Coordinates of C-alpha atoms in Angstrom, one line a residue:
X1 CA 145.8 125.9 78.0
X2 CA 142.1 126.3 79.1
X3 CA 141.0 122.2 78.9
X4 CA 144.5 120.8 79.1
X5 CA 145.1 122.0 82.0
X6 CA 144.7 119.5 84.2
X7 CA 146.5 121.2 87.3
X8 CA 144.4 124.6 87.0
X9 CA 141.1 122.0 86.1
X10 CA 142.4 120.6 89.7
X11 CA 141.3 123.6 91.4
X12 CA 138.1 123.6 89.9
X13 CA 137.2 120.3 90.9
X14 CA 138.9 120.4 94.5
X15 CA 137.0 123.6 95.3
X16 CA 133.4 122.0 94.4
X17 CA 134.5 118.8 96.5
X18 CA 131.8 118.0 99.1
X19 CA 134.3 117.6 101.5
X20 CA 133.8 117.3 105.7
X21 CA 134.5 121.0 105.6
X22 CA 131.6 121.5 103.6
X23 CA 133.8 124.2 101.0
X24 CA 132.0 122.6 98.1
X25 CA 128.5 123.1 99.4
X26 CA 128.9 126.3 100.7
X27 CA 130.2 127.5 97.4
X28 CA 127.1 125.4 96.1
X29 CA 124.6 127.3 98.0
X30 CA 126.1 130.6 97.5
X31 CA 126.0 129.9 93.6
X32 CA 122.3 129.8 93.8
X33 CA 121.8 132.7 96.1
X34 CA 124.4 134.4 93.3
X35 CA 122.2 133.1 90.2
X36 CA 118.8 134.1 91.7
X37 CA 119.8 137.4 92.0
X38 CA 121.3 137.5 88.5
X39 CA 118.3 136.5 87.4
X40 CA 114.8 136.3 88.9
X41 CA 113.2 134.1 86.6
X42 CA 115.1 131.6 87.5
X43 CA 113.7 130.5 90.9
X44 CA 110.6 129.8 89.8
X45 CA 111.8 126.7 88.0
X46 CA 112.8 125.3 91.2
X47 CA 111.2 123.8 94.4
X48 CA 110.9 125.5 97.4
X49 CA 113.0 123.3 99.6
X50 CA 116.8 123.2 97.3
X51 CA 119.0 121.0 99.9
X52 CA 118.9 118.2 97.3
X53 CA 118.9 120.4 94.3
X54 CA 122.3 121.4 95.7
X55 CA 123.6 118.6 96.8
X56 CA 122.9 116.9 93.5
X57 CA 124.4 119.6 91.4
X58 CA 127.5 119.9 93.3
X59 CA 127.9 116.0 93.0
X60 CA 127.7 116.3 89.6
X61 CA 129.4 119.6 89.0
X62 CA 132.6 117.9 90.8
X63 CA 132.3 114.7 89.2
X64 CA 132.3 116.7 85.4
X65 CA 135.4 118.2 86.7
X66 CA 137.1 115.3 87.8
X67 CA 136.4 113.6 84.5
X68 CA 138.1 116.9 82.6
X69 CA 141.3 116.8 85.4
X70 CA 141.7 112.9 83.8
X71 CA 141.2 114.2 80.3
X72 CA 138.3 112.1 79.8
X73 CA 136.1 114.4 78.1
X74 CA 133.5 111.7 76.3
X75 CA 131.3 110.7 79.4
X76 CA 130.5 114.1 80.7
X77 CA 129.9 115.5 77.2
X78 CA 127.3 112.4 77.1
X79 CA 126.2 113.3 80.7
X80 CA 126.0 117.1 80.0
X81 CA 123.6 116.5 76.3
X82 CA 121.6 114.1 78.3
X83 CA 120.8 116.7 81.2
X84 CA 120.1 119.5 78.5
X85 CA 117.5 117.3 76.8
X86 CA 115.7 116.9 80.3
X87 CA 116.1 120.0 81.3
X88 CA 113.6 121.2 78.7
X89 CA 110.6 119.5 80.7
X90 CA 111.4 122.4 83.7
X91 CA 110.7 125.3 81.0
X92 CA 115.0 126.0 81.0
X93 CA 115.4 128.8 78.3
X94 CA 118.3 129.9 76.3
X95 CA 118.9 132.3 78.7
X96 CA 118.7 130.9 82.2
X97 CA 121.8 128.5 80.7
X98 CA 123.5 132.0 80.0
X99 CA 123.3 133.4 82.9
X100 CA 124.0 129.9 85.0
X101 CA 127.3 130.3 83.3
X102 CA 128.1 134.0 84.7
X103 CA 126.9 133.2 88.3
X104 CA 128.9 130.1 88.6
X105 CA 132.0 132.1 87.0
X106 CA 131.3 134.8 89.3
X107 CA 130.9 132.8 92.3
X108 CA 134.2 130.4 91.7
X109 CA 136.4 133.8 91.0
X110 CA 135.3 134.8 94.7
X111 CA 135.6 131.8 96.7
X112 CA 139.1 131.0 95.7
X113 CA 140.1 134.1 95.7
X114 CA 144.2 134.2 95.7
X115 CA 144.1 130.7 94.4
X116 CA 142.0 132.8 90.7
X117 CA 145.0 132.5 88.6
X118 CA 145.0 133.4 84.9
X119 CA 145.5 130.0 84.3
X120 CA 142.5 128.9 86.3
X121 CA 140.2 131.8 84.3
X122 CA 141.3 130.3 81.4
X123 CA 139.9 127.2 82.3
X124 CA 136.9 128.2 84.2
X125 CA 135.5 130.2 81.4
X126 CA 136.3 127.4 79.1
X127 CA 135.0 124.5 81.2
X128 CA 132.2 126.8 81.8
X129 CA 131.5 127.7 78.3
X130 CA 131.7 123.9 77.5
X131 CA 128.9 122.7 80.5
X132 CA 126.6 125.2 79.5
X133 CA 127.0 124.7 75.5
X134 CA 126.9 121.1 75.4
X135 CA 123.6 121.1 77.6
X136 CA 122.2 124.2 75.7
X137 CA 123.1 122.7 72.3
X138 CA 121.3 119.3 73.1
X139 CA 118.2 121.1 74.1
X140 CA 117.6 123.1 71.2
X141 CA 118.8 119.5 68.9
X142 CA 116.1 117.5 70.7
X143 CA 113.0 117.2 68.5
X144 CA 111.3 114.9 70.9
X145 CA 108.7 116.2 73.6
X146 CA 110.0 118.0 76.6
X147 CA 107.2 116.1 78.6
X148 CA 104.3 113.9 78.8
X149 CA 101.1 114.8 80.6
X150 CA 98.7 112.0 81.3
X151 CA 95.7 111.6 83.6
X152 CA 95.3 109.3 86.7
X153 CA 93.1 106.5 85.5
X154 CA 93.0 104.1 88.8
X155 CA 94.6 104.5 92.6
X156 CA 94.4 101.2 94.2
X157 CA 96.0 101.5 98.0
X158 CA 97.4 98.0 98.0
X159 CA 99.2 98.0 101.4
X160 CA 99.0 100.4 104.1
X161 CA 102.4 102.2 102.5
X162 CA 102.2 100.7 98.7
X163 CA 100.3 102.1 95.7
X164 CA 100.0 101.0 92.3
X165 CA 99.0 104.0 90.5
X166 CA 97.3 103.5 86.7
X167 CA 98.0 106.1 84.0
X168 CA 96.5 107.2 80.4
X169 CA 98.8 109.2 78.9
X170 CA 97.3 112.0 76.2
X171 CA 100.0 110.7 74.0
X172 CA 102.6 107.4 74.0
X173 CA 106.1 107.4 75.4
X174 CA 108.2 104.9 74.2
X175 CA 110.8 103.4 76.7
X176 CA 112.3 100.1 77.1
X177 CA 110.7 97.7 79.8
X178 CA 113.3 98.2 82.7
X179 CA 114.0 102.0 82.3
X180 CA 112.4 104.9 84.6
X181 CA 111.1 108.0 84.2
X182 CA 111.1 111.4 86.1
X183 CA 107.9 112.2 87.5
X184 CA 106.0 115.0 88.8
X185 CA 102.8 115.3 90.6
X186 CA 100.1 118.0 91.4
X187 CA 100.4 117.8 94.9
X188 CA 104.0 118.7 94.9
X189 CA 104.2 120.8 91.8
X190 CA 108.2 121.4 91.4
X191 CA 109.4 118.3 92.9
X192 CA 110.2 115.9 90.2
X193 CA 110.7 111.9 91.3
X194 CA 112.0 108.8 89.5
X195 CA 109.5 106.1 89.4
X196 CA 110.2 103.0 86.9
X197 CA 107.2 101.9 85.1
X198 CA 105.5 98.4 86.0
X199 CA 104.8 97.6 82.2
X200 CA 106.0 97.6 78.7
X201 CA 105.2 100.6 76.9
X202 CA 101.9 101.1 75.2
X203 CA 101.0 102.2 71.8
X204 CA 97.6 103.7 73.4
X205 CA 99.5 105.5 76.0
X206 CA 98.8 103.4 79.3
X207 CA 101.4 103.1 82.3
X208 CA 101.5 101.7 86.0
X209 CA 103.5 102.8 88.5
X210 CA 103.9 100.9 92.1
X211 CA 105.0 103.5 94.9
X212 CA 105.8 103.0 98.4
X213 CA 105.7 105.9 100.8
X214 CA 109.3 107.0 102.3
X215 CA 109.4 108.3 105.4
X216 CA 109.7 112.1 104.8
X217 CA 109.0 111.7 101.3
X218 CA 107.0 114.3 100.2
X219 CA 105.9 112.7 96.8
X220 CA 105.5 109.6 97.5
X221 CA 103.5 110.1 100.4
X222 CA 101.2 112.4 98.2
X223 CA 100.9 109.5 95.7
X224 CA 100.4 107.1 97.9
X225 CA 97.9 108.7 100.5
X226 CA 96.6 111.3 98.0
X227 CA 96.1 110.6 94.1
X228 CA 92.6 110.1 92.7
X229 CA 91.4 109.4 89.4
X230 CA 91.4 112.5 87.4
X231 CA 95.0 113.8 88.8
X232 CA 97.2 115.6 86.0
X233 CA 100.9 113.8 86.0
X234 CA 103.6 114.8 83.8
X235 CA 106.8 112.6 82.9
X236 CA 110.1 113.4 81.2
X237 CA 112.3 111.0 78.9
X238 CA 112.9 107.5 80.1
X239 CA 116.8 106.6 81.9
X240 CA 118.3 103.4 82.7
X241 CA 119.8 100.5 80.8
X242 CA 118.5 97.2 82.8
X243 CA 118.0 95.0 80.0
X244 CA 117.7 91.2 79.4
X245 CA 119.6 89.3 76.6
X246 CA 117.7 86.9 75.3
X247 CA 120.0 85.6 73.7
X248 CA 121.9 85.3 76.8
X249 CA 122.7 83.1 79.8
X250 CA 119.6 82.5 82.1
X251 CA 118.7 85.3 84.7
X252 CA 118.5 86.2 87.9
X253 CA 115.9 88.8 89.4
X254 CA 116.1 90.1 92.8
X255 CA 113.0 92.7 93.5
X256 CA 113.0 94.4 96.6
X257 CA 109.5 95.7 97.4
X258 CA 108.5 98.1 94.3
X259 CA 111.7 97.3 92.7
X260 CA 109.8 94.9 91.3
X261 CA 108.3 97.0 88.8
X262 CA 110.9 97.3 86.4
X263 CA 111.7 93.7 86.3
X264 CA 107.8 93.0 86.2
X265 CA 107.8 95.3 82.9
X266 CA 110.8 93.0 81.5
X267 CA 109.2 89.9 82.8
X268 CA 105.9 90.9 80.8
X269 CA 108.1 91.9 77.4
X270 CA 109.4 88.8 78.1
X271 CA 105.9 86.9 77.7
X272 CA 105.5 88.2 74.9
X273 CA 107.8 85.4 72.9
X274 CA 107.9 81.3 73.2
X275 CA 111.1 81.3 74.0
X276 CA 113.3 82.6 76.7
X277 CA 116.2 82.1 79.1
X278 CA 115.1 80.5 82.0
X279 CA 113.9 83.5 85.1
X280 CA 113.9 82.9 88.8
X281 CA 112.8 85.9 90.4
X282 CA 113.3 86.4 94.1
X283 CA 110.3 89.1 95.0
X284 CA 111.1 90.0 99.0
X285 CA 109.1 92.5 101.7
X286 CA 109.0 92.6 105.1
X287 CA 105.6 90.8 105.6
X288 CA 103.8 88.4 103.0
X289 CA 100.8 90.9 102.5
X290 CA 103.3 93.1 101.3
X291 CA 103.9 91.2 98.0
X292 CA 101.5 92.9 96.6
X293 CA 101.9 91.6 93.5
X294 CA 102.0 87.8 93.4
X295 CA 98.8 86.9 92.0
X296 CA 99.9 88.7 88.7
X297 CA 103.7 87.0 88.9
X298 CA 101.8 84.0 89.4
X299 CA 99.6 83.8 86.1
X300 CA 102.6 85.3 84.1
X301 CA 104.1 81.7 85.5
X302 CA 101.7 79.9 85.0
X303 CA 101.7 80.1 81.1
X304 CA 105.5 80.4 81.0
X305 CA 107.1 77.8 82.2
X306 CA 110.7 79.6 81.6
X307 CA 109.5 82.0 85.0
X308 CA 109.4 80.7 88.1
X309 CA 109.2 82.7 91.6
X310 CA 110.6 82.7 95.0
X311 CA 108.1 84.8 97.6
X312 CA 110.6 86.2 100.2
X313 CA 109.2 87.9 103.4
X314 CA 111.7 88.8 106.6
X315 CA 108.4 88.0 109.0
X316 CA 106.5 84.9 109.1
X317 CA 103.2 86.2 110.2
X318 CA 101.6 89.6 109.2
X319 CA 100.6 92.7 111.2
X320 CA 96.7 93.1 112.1
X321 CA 96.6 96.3 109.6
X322 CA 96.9 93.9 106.9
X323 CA 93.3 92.6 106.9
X324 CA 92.2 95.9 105.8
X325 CA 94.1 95.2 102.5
X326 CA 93.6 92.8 99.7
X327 CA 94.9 89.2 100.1
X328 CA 97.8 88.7 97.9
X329 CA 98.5 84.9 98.6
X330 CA 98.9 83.3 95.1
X331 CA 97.4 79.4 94.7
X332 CA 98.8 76.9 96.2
X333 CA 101.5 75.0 94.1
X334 CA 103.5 76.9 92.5
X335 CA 105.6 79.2 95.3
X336 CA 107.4 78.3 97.8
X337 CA 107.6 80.9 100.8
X338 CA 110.8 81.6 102.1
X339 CA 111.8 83.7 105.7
X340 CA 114.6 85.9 105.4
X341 CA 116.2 88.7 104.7
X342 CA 116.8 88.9 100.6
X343 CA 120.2 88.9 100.3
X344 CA 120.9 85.6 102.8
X345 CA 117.8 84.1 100.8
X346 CA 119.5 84.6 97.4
X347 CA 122.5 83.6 98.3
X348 CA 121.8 80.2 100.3
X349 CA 121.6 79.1 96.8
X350 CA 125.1 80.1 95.2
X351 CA 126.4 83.0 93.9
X352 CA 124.5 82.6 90.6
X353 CA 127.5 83.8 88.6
X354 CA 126.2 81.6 85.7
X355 CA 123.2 84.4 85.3
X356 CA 121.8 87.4 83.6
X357 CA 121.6 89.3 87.2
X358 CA 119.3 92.0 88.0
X359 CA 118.7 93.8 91.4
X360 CA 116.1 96.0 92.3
X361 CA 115.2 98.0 95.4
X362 CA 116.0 100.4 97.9
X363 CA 120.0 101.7 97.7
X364 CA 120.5 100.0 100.5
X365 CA 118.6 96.8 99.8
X366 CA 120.5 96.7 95.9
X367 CA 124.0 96.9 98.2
X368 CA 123.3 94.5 100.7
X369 CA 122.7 91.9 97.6
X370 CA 125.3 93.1 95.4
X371 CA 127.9 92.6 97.9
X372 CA 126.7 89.2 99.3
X373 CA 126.0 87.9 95.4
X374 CA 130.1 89.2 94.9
X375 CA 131.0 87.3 98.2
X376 CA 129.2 84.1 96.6
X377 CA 131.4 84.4 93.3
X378 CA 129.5 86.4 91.0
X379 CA 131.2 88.8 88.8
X380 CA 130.8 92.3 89.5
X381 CA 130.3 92.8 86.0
X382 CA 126.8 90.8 85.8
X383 CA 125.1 92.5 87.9
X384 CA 122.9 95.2 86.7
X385 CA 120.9 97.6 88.9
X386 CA 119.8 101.2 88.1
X387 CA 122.5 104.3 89.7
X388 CA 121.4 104.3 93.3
X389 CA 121.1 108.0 93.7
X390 CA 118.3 108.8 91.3

């Protein structure tokens, strides 16, 4: 029965499950070891560090599955093209998808062992077969480029953890304002990182990106502390669907720190017409000389009066570092500072379940106002915000 079989799909699934007896990522990690051997070439197209390689594969591997167990076979096919077409900016041949698909045969028919029925090699070389094809298939379809390089242009250090980061690309991507691209930089050569663009797309190949430095982040630390003008980057095909309608109900923007940059990309599309659903953007950081960008949200306000902005800071004073950074304080008038965390900020006002919605930040950050927006009244179902596992 190969792909109808749901119960021998089961297995499949159950045995890639990153479960608290870590079966899934043990098989994971052994299907690496398994595929490096099989074929050398392969490692090189990987960073030296693989824990979140892993993990994400295995979370995807066993999400693929449980889609097939349900007999849902259209998302993953979707999922599986669009992973093949970005796939081709790591140099993936022809090949390397061949022999993925032996080792990860290979490596399920020895974990399970007694549970490798004929039933379950039926649909393991099918599955297989199927995973491997699809994201082969949509590689050699794609007629697009497997990357962009561009050159570091400007590195302004706008905080003593943020960086907005200026681009010229050697030739223009088109994206929509509010997706993200995959990024990767020459201090960490390897290690590719989402970063959403802080403006339109343009026709002469410019970009800005705004990165703050994670705490064990190797890339963004590199970016933030170490990028000059002159730097070789190279991005891969734009993700993400946050869009406004603008022929839709008014919005509301909640930017967390550098989530700010994809709304700032849609706010600037947006400036580009007379008319537009009314915007209130709530822009939040810990300290007020961390909203780094105000006195560009402010002109953008200024000559569109469907914008306005809400300045949200969880601290009412700054730290003495912040004098060594540029003042962000926008003119008098036209914000009105608020203390507080984001969420509680937001939501003193309603649950805004009239809006467009659209949250941006850090995963924990976009779940902290999803859930209080939801406890206000809004409906689940307006609220956009990019996947929070990147």
């Amino acid at each position: 029965m190969g792909l109808e079989d749901s119960d021998a799909l089961r297995v499949l699934r159950d045995a890639l499950a990153p479960d608290d007896s870590g079966a899934g990522g043990e098989l994971v990690h052994h299907f690496y070891t398994h595929w490096f051997a099989l074929d050398v070439s392969v490692r090189d197209l990987f960073p030296p560090e693989m824990d979140a390689q892993r993990a994400a594969f295995g979370h995807a591997l066993h999400w693929v599955y449980g889609e097939l167990v349900e007999q849902r076979a259209q998302e993953p096919v979707a999922f599986l093209a669009q992973l093949g077409r970005d796939h081709r900016k790591y140099g993936v041949l022809p090949s390397h998808y061949e022999s993925c698909r032996r080792a990860l045969y290979s490596t399920l028919r020895t974990r399970l062992s007694d549970a490798w029925t004929d039933a379950v090699d039926e649909a393991a070389s099918q599955s297989l077969n199927l995973i491997t094809g699809v994201m082969s298939g949509a590689a050699d379809a794609e007629e697009g480029p497997a990357w962009w390089d561009g050159t570091v242009v400007e590195h302004q250090r706008v905080s003593r953890d943020l960086a907005v980061v200026r681009l010229r690309l050697d030739r223009p991507m088109h994206y929509h304002p509010g997706q993200y691209v995959n990024v990767q930089v020459p201090q960490c050569p390897r290690r590719w990182r989402f970063l959403s663009p802080a403006m339109p797309a343009d026709p002469d190949g410019g970009t800005e990106f705004h990165v703050r430095q994670v705490p064990g982040g190797l890339v963004s630390t590199a970016i933030v502390n170490e990028s000059r003008p002159g730097d070789r980057w190279r991005l891969s095909s734009p993700h993400g669907g946050l869009q406004v309608d603008r022929n839709g109900a008014d919005v509301l923007m909640v930017a967390g720190s550098t989530g700010l940059a994809p709304l700032r990309s849609l706010i600037l599309d947006l400036s580009r017409y007379a008319e537009n659903p009314r915007v209130h953007l709530f822009f939040g950081a810990r300290y007020r000389c961390e909203l780094y960008d105000l006195p560009t949200l402010w002109q953008v306000a200024a000559h569109n009066p469907w914008l306005s902005v809400s300045p949200v800071s969880e601290y009412n004073s700054d730290p003495t570092w912040a004098a060594d950074y540029p003042d962000v304080t926008p003119p008098r008038g036209l914000h009105v500072h608020q203390i507080g965390r984001l969420p509680d900020v937001v939501t003193k006002y309603g649950g805004w379940g009239d809006r467009q919605i659209l949250v941006c930040g850090g995963p924990a950050m976009v779940q902290a106002t999803k859930a209080a927006l939801i406890a206000k009244g809004a409906p689940p179902e307006r609220i956009q915000h990019d996947p929070l596992s990147r």
